[in-house]
Tab-separated table of C-alpha atoms in Angstrom:
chain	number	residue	atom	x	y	z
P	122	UNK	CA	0.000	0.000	0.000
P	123	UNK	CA	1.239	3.706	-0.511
P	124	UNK	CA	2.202	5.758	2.696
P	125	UNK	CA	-0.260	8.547	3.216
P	126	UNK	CA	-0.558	11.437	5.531
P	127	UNK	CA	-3.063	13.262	6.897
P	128	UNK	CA	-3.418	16.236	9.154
P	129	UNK	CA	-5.375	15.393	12.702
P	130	UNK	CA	-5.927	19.458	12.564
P	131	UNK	CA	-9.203	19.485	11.078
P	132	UNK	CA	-11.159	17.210	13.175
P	133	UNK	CA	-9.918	18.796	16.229
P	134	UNK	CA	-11.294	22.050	15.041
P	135	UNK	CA	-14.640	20.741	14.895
P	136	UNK	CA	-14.481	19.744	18.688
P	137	UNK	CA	-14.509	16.310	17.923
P	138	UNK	CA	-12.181	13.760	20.681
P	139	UNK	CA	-9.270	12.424	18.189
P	140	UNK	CA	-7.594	9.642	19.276
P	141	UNK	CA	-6.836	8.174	15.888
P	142	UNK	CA	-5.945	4.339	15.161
P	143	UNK	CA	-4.344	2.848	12.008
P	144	UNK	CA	-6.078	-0.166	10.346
P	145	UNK	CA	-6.621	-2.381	7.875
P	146	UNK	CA	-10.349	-3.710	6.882
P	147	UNK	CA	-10.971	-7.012	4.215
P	148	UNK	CA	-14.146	-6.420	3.124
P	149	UNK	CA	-16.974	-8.955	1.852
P	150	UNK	CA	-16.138	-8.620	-1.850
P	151	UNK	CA	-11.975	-9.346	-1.100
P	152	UNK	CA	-10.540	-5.729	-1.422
P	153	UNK	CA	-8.241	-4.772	1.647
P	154	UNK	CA	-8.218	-1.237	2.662
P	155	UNK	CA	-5.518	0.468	4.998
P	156	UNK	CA	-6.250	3.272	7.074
P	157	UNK	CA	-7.168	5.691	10.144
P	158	UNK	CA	-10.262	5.407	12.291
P	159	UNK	CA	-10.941	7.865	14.899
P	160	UNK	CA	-11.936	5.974	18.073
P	161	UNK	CA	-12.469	8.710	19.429
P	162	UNK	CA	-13.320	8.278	23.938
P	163	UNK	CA	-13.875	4.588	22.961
P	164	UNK	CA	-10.775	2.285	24.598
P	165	UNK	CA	-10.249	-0.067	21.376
P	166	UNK	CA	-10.885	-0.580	18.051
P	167	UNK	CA	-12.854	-3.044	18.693
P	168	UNK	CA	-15.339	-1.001	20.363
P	169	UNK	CA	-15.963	1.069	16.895
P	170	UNK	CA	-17.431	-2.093	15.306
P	171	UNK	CA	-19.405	-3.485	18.787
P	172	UNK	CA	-21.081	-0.544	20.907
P	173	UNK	CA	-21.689	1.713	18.446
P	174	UNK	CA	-25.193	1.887	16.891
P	175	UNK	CA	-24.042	3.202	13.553
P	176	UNK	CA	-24.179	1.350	10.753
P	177	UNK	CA	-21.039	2.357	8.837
P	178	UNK	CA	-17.203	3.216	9.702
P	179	UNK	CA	-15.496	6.405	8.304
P	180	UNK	CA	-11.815	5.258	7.286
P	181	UNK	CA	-10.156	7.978	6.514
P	182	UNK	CA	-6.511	8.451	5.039
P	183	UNK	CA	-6.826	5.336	3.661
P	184	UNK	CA	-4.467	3.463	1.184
P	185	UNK	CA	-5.692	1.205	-1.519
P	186	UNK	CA	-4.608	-0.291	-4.440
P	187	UNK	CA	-5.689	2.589	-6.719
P	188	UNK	CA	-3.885	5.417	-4.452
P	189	UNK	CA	-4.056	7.081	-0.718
P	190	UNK	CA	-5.521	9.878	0.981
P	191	UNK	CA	-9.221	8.502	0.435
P	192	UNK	CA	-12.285	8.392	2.777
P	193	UNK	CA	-14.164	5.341	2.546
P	194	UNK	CA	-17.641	5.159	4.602
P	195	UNK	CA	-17.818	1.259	5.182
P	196	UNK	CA	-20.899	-0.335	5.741
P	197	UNK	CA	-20.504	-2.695	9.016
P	198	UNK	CA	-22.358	-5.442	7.536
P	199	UNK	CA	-19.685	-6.214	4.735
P	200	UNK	CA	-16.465	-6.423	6.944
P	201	UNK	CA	-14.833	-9.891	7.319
P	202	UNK	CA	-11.873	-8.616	9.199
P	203	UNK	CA	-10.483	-5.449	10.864
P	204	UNK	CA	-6.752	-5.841	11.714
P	205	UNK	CA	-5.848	-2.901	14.362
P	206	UNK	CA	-1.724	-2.068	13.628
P	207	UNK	CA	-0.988	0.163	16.604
């Protein structure tokens, strides 16, 4: 995957808790995407995909196969695997 970077600046601004974690998500249909979640006050990454009511994950600064710096909205539902890399 190609290195990315992305500036934590912006979602501070808008007051939200950043506590950012990288990733990388298979999805249902075999593509692998590499990434940043904000978990934001939640202790793990786990706790993104478990106690949250939301149907989707926002991976952002993400690396594929066709370039970086992407934001991918992921529907829950088609996830096989989340690897957590920090």
């Amino acid at each position: 995957m190609a290195e990315c970077s992305f500036t934590e600046e912006s979602l501070e601004k808008n007051n939200f808790q950043v506590n950012t974690k990288n990733i990388t998500i298979r999805t249902a249909d075999g593509s692998t995407l590499s990434g940043k979640i904000n978990i934001g006050e939640k202790e793990r990454v786990s706790d993104v995909f478990t106690k949250t009511d939301s149907p989707f994950v926002v991976l952002f600064d993400a690396a594929t196969a066709n370039g970086c710096g992407r934001v991918f909205f992921i529907n829950k539902t088609h996830i096989v695997w989340v690897e957590p890399e920090d």
